Coordinates of C-alpha atoms in Angstrom, one line a residue:
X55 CA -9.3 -22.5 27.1
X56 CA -11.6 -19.7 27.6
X57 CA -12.1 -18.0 31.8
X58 CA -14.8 -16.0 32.6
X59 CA -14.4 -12.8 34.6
X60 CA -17.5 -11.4 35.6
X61 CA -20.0 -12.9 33.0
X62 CA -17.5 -11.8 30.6
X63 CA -15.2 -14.2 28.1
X64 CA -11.6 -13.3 28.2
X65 CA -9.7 -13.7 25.0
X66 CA -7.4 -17.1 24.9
X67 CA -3.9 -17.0 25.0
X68 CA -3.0 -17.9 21.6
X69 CA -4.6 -14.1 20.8
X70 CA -2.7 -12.8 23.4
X71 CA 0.1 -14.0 22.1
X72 CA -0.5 -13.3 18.5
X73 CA -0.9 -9.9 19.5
X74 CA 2.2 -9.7 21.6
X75 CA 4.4 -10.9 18.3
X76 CA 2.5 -8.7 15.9
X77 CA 2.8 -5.5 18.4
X78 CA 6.5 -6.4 19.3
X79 CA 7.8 -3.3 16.8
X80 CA 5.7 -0.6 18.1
X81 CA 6.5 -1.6 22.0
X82 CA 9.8 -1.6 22.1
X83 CA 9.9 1.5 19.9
X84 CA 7.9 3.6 22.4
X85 CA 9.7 2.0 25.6
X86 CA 12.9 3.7 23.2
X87 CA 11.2 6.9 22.6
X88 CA 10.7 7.4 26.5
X89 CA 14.3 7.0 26.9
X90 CA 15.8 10.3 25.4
X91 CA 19.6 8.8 27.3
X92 CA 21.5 9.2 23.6
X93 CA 19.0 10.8 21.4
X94 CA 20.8 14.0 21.9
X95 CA 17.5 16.2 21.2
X96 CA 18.0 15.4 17.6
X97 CA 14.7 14.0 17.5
X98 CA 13.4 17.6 18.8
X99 CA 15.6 19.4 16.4
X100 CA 14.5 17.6 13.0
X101 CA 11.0 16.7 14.4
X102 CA 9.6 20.8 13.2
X103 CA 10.9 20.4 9.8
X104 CA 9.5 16.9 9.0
X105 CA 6.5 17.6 10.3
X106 CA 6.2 20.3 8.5
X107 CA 7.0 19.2 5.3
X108 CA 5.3 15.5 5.5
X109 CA 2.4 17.5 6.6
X110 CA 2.6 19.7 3.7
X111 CA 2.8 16.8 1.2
X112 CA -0.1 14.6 2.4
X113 CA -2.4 17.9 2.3
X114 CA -1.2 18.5 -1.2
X115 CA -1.5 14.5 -2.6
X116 CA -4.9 14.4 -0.4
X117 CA -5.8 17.4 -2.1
X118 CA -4.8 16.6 -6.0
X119 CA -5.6 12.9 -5.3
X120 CA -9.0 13.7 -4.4
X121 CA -10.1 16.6 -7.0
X122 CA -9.2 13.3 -9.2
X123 CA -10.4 10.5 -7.9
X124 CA -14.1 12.3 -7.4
X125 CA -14.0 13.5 -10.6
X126 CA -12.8 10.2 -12.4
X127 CA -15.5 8.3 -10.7
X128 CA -18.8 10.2 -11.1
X129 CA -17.6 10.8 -14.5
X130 CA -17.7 6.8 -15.4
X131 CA -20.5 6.2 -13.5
X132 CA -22.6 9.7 -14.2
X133 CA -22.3 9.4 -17.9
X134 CA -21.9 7.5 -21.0
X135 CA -18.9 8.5 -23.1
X136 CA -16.7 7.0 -25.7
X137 CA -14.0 4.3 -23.9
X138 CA -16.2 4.2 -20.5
X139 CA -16.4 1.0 -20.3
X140 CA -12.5 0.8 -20.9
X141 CA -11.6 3.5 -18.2
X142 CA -13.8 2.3 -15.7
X143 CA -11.6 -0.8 -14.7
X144 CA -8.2 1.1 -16.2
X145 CA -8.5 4.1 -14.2
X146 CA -7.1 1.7 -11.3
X147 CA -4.1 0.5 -13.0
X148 CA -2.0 3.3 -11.4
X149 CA -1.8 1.1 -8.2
X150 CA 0.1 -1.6 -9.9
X151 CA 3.2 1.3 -10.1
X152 CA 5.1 1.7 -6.3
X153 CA 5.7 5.2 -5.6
X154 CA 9.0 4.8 -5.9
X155 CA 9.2 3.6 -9.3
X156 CA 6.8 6.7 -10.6
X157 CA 9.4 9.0 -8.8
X158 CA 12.4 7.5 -11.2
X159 CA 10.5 7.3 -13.8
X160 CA 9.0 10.8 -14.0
X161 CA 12.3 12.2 -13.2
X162 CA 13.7 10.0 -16.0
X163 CA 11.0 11.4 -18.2
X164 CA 10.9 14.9 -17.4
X165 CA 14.4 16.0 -16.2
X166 CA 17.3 17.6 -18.3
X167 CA 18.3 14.7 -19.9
X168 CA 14.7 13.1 -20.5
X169 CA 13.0 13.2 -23.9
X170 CA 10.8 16.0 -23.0
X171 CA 13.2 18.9 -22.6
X172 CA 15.9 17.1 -25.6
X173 CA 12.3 18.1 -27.7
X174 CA 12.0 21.2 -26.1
X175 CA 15.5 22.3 -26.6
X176 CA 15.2 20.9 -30.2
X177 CA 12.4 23.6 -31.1
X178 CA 13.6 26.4 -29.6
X179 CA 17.2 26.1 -30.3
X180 CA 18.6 25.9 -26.5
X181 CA 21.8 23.9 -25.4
X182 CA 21.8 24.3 -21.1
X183 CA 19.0 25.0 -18.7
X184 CA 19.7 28.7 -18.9
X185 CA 18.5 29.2 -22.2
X186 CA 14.9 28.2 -21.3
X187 CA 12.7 27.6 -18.0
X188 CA 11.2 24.5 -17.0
X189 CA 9.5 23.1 -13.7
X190 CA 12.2 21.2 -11.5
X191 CA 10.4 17.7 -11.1
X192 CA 13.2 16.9 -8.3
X193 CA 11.2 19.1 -5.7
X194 CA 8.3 18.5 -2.8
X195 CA 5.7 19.8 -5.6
X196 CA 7.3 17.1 -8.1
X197 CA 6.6 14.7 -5.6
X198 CA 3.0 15.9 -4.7
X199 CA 2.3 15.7 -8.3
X200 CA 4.0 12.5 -9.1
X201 CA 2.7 10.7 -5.5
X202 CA -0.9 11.9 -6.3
X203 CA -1.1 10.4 -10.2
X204 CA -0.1 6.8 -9.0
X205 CA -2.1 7.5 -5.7
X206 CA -5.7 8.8 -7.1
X207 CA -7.1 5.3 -7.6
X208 CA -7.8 5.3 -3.7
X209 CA -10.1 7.8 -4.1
X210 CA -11.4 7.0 -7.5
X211 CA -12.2 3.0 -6.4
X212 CA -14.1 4.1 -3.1
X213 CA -16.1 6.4 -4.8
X214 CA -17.0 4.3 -7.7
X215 CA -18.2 2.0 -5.5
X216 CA -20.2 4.7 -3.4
X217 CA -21.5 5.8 -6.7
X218 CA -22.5 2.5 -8.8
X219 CA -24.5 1.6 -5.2
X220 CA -26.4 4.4 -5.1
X221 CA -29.9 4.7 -5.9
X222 CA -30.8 6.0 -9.8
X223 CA -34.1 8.0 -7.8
X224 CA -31.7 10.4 -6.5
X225 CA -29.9 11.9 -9.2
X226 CA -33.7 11.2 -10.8
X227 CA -35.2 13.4 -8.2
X228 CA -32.4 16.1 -8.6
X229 CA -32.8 16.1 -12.2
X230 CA -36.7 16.7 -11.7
X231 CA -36.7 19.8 -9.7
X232 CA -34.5 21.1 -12.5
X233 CA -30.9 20.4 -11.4
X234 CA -28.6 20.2 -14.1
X235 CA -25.2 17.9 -14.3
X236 CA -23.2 20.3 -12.6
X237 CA -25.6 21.7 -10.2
X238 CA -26.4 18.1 -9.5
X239 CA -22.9 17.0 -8.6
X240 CA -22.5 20.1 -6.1
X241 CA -25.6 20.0 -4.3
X242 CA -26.3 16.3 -4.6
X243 CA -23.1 13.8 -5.3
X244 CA -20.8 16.1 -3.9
X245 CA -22.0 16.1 0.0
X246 CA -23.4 12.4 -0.3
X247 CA -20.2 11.2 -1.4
X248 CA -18.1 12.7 1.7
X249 CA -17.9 9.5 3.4
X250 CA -16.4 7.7 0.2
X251 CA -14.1 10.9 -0.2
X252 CA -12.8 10.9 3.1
X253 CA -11.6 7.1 2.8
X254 CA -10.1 7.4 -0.4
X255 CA -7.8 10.5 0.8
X256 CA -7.1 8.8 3.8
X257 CA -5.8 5.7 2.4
X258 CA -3.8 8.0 -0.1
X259 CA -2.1 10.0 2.5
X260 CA -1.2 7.0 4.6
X261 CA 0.8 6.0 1.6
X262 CA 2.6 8.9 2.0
X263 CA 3.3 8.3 5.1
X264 CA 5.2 5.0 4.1
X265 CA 6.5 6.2 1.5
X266 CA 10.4 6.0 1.5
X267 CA 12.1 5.5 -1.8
X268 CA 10.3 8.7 -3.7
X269 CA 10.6 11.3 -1.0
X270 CA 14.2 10.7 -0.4
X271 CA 14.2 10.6 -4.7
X272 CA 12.5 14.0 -4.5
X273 CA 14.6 15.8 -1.3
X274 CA 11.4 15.8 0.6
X275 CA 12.3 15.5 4.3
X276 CA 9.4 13.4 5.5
X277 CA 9.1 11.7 8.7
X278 CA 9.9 8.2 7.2
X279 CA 12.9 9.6 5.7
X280 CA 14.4 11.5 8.2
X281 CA 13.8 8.3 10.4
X282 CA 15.7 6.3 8.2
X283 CA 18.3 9.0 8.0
X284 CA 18.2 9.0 11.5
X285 CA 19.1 5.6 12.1
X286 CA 21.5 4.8 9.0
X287 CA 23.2 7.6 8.4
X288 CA 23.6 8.9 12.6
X289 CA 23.2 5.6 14.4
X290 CA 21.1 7.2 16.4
X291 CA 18.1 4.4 17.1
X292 CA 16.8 6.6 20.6
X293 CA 16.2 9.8 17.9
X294 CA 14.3 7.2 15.4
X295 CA 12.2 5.6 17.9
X296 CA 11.0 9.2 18.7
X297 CA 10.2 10.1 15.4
X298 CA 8.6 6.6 14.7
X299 CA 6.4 7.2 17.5
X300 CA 5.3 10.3 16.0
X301 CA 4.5 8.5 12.7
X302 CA 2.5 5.8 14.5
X303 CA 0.4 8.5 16.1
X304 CA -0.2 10.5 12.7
X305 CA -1.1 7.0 11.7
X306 CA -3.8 6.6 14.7
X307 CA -5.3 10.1 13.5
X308 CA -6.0 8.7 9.9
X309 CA -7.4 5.8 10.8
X310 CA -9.9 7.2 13.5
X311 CA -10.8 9.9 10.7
X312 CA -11.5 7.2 8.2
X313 CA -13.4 5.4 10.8
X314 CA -15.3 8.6 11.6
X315 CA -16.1 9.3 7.8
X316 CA -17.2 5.5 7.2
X317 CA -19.7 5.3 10.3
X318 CA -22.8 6.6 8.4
X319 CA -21.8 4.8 5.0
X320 CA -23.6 2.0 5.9
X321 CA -27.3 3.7 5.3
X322 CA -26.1 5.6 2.6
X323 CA -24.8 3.1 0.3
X324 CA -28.7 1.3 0.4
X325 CA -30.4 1.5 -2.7
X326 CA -33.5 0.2 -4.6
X327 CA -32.1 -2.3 -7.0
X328 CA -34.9 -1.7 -9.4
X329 CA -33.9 2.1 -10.1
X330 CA -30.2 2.0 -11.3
X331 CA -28.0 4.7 -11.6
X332 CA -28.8 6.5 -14.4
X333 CA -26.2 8.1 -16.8
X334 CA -26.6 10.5 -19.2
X335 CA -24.9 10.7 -22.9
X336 CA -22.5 13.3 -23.3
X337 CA -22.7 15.2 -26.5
X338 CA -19.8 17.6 -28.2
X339 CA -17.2 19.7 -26.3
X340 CA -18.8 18.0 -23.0
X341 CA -18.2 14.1 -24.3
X342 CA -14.7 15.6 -25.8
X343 CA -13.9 16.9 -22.4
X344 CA -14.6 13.7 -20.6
X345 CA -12.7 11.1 -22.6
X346 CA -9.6 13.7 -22.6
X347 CA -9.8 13.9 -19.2
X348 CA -9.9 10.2 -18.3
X349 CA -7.1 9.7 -21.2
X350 CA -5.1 11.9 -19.5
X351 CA -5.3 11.2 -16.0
X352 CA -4.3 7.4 -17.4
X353 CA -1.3 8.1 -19.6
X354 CA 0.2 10.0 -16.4
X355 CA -0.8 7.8 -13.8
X356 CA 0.2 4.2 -16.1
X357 CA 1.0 5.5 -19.5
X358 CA 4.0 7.5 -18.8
X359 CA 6.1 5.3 -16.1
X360 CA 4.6 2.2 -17.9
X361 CA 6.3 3.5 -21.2
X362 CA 9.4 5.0 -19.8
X363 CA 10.2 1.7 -18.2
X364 CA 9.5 -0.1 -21.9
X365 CA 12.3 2.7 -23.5
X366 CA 14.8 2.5 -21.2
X367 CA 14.4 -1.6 -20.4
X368 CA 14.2 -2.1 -24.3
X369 CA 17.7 0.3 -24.7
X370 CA 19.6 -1.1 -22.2
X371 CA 18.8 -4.8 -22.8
X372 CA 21.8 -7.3 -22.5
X373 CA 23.1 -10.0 -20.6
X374 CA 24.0 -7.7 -17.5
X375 CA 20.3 -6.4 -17.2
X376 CA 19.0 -10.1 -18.0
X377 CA 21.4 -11.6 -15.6
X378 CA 21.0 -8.8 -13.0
X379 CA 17.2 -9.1 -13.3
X380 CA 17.1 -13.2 -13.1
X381 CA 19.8 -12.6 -9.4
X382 CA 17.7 -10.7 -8.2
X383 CA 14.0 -11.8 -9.1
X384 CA 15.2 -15.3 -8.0
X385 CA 16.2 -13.9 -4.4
X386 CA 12.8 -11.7 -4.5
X387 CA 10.5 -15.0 -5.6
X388 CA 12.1 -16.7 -2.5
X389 CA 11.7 -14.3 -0.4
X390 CA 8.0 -13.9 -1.5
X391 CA 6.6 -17.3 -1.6
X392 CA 8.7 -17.8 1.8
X393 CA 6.7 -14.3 3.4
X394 CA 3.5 -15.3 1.7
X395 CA 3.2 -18.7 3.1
X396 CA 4.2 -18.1 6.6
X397 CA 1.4 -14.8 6.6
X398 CA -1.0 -17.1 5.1
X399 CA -0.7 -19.8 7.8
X400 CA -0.8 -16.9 10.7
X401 CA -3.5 -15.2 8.9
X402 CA -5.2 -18.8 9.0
X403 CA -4.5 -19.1 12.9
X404 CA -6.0 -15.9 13.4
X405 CA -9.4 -16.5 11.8
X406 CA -9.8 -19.5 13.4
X407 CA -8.8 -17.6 16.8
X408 CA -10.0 -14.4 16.7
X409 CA -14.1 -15.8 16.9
X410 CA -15.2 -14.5 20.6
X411 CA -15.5 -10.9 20.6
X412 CA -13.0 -10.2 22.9
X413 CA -10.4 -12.3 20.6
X414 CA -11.6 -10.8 17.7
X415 CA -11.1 -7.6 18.7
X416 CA -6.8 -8.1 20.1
X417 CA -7.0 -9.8 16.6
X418 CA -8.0 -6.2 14.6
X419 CA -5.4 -5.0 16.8
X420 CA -2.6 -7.2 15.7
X421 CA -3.6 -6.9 11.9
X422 CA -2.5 -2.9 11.6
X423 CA 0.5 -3.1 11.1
X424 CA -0.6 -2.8 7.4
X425 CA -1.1 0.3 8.1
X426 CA 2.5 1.0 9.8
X427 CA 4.9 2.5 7.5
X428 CA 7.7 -0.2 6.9
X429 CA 10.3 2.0 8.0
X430 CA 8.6 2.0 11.8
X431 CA 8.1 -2.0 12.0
X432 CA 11.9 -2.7 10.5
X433 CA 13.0 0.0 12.8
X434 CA 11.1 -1.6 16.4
X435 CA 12.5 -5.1 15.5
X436 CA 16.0 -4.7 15.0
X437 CA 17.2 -4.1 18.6
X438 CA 14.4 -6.5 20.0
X439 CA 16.0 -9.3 17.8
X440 CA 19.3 -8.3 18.3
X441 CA 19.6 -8.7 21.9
X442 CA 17.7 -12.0 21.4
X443 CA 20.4 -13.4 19.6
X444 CA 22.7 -11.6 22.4
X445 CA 21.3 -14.0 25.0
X446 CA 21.0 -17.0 22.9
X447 CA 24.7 -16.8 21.7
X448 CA 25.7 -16.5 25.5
X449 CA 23.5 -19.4 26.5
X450 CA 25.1 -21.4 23.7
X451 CA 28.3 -20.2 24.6
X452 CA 27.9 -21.1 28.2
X453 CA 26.3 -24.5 27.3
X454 CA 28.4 -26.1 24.7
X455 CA 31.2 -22.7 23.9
X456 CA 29.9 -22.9 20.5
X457 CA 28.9 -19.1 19.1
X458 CA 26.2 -19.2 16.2
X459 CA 26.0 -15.4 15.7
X460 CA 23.2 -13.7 13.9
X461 CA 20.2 -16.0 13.5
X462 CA 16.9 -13.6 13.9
X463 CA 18.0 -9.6 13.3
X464 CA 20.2 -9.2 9.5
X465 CA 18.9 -12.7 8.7
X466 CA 15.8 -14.4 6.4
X467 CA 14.0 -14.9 9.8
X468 CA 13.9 -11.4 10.2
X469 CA 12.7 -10.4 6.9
X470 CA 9.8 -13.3 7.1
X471 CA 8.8 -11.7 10.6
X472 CA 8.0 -8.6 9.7
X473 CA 6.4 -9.5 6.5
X474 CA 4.1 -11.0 8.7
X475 CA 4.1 -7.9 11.1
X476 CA 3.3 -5.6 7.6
X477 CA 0.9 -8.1 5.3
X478 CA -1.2 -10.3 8.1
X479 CA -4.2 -7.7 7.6
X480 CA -3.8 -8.6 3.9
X481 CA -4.3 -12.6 4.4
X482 CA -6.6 -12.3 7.9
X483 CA -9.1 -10.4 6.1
X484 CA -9.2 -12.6 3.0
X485 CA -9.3 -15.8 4.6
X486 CA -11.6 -14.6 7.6
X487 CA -14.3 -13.4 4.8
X488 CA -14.0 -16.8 3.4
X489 CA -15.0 -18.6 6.8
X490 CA -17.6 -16.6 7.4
X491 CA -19.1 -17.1 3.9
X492 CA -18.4 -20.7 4.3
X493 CA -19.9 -21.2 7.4
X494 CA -19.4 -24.0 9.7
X495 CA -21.7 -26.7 8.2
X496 CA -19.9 -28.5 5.9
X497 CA -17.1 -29.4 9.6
X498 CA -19.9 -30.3 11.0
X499 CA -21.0 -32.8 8.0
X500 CA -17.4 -34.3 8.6
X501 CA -17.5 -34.2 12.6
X502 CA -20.5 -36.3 12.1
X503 CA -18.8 -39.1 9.6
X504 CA -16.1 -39.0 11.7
X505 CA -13.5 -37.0 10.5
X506 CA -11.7 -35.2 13.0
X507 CA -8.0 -33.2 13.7
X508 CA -5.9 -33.6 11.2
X509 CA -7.8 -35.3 8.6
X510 CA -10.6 -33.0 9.1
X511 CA -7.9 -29.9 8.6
X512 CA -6.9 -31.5 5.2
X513 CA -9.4 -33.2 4.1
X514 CA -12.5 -30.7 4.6
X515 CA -11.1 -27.3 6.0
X516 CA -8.3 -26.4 4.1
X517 CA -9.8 -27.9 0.6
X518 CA -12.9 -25.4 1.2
X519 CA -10.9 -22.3 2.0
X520 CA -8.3 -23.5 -1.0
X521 CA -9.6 -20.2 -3.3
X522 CA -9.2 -17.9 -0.8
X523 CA -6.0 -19.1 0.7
X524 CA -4.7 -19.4 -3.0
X525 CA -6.0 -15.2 -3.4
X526 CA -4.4 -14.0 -0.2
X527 CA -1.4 -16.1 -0.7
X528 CA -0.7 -14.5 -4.2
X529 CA -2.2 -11.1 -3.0
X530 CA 0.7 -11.2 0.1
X531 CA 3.2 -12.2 -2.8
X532 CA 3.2 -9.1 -4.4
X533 CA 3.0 -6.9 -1.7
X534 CA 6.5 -8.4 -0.6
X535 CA 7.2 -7.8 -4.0
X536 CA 6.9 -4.4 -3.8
X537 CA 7.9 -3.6 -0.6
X538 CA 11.0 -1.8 -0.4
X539 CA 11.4 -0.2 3.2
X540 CA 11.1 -3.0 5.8
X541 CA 13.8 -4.9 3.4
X542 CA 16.3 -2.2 2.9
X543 CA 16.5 -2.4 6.8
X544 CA 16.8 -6.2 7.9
X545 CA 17.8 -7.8 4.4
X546 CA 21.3 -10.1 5.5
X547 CA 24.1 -8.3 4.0
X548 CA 23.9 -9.0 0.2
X549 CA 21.0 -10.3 -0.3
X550 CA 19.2 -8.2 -2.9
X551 CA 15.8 -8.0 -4.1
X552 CA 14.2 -6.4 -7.6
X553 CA 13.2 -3.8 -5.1
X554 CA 16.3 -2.9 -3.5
X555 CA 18.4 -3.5 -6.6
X556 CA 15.7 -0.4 -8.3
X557 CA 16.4 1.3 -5.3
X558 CA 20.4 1.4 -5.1
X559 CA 21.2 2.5 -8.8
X560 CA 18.4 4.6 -8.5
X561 CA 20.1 6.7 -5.6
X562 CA 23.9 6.6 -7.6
X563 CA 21.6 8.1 -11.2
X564 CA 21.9 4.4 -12.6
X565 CA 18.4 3.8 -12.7
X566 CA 18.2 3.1 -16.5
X567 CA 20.7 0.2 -15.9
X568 CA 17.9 -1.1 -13.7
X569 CA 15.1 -0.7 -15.6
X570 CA 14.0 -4.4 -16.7
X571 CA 13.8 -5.0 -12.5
X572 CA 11.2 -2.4 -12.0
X573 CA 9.7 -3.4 -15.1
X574 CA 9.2 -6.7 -13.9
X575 CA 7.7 -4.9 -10.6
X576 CA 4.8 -3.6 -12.3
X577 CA 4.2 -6.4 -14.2
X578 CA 4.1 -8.3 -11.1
X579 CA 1.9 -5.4 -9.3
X580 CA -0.6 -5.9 -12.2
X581 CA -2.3 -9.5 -10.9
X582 CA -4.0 -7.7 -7.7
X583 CA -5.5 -5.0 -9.9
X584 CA -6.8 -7.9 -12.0
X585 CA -8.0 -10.4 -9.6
X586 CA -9.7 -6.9 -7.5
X587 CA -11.1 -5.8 -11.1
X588 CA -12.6 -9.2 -12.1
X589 CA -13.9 -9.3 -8.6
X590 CA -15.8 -6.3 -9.0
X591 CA -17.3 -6.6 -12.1
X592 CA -18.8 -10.5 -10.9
X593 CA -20.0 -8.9 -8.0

């Protein structure tokens, strides 16, 4: 029930409370980061360094990722060139790849052992690294480089987009007072495609940010791995919090700069729909140059971890991949059907909560923890669920001298929470769109024939919604999938996913034994880019 206060609503409780669960992790982790009884300073000592170098990698991905993205995007929407059409919806395919698979792969692929320096040292006749140079891939530039080709599609969707809704009359007008291509994209595209830019490189960098499996691959002492370090390696959970503050802060800076560069976006993505963006045929060394460039920028960001998966799954294929593979997909279905329905269900409950303004706006609150590196959210819920099965084991104990031990923290309850915590932005979003779009009407229609409560939840609501439940459900699915920090964390002791499996043999140099598993990952990672691709091109 909804008070007033002033003329003004409040929220209900049931947003209150949603927002309570949803912010649990981030709480208690800065309540921990203001007590510095047991942290020892090591927060302070490490803090410089990861700083430092986490800073050093997102303004090197931000940078590569958007040079390429920009460039990808007015190229395919600028011009006509053999295998547009193709690249135009390909060019995204990098994001079906987790980071941490292109960091195995590439080092796979391009370190002493890998097929590229065997056919080096076949031409020139060299036996050990000595006898020849070649770029260490296992370094913080071989992770900017590898981060940034999976990462670019940030940058290159949000500026297609900016691009294919901008009016034909301005490149038109640029071309009239004698601009060429070139001059064009500097003086015109370039400035009026900031806003676009800005997103892209900001949603890229906050991957980096989450980013746990690749940097530790690659030696890079982020924030996220130094945190997990911190608490796995030290026990030190008063150190972590500190640095997970830290991250949720750097967090807060990237979102208020992608807010900033979006809040003028609105009046320039207008357009006349009569005057469409033109494009202009390429010809020789210029068309040549285009379709090379696209080709390449897909073979590194798809091709090359795609295919190296293929080799290595295809060569070690046997009953111990197949049977590892089936374990451990069967455990990571579970998991994901289990995580996807309970975030579709509280993604549900907070459309249909969040419609005052002051709910809806505790409800955009509880929905970032998408944008909360998993490390953080595992990290803020494991003492907060630990001491809760403290006290219930003591009030059990007390009551009937019966001790159940761990039901919430190390358990499946733990995992499904902050699955919710991580994906609820994923499924709110969704589903909330729908209800707009659906309106209220047709509840109404049934209100009036006399279907009400349940019947009017199953019979009307639910049936209407059933598409975009069905998309956020499967979209929430493969995120779990995927995710890989939040489970190393709080997975019950073993319990193993395709993810974790990937990572483990990974991190002893037995990733080829592992291969099918991440190749099933991708495969898996694929249906979003699809459903988002074929939701584009309708649209």
């Amino acid at each position: 029930m909804k008070s007033e206060t002033g003329g003004r609503k409040l929220p209900p409780v049931s947003a209150i409370l949603l927002l309570a669960l949803m912010g649990l992790p981030i709480l208690w982790l800065a309540l921990a980061a203001l007590d510095t009884t047991g942290a020892g300073g090591l927060a302070a000592a490490m803090l410089p360094t990861a700083l430092r170098e986490t800073a050093t990698l997102m303004a090197w991905v931000g940078l590569i990722t958007g040079v390429l993205g920009l460039l990808s995007a007015w190229l395919v929407t600028h011009f006509d060139f053999p295998g547009r059409r193709i690249f135009e919806w390909a060019l995204v395919l990098p994001l079906a790849i987790p980071t941490y698979l292109a960091a195995y792969t590439y080092v796979e692929f391009l370190d002493f052992t890998g097929p590229i320096q065997q056919a080096l040292r076949a031409v020139i006749g060299g036996e050990t690294i000595k006898d020849y140079w070649f770029p260490q891939i296992k370094s913080p530039s071989g992770a900017a480089f590898v981060l940034s080709m999976v990462l670019y599609p940030y940058v290159y969707a949000s500026c297609r987009a900016f691009f294919v809704m901008q009016s034909g009359s301005i490149s038109a007008a640029a071309r009239t007072l004698g601009a060429g291509g070139f001059r064009a994209f500097f003086s015109v595209t370039l400035p009026l495609s900031r806003p676009a830019l800005v997103v892209g490189i900001t949603l890229a960098m906050m991957e980096v940010v989450n980013d746990l499996g690749a940097v530790q691959y690659f030696g890079v002492n982020s924030l996220t791995a130094v945190i997990y370090s911190t608490w796995i390696n030290r026990s030190n959970f008063g150190g972590a919090a500190q640095l997970a503050v830290m991250i949720v802060l750097i967090i807060g800076l990237l979102i208020l700069l992608e807010q900033w560069a979006r809040r003028d976006r609105v009046y320039a993505l207008h357009r006349d729909s009569r005057v469409a963006p033109p494009r202009e045929q390429l010809v020789g060394a210029e068309r040549a140059l285009a379709v090379g460039f696209c080709t390449v920028l897909l073979l590194l960001g798809f091709g090359v971890p795609v295919g190296e998966l293929l080799v290595l799954a295809i060569r070690n294929l046997g009953p111990d991949a197949f049977g590892l593979t089936v374990n451990a997909g069967l455990t990571t279905v579970t998991l994901a059907s289990l995580g996807a329905l309970m975030t579709v269900i509280v993604g549900l409950a907070a459309a249909r909560i969040g419609k005052s303004r002051a709910a809806h706006g505790l409800i955009r609150i509880a929905t970032l923890g998408y944008a909360i590196p998993g490390t953080v959210l595992a990290l803020g819920l494991l003492q907060p669920l630990g001491q809760a099965d403290l006290w219930f084991n003591r009030m059990t104990v007390a009551v009937a001298n019966w001790r159940p031990g761990l039901i919430l923290s190390g358990s499946i309850a733990a995992l499904l929470y902050v699955y919710a915590i991580r994906f609820l932005a994923v499924s709110h979003s969704t589903i909330d769109a729908a209800m707009k779009k659906r309106g209220d009407t047709m509840l109404d229609a049934g209100r009036v024939l006399g279907v009400t409560g349940w019947r009017l939840l199953f019979r009307v609501d639910l049936p209407t919604l059933s598409p975009a439940l069905l998309t956020a459900a499967t979209l929430v699915f493969v995120e779990i999938v995927k995710e890989l920090p939040a489970t190393l964390l709080l997975r019950p002791l073993g319990v193993e996913t395709l993810a974790t499996v990937v990572y483990a043999r990974a991190n002893v140099s037995l990733f080829t034994e592992s291969a099918l598993p991440a190749l099933t990952i991708v495969l898996v990672g694929l249906v979003p880019v699809i459903l988002s691709t074929r939701f584009s091109d309708r649209r």
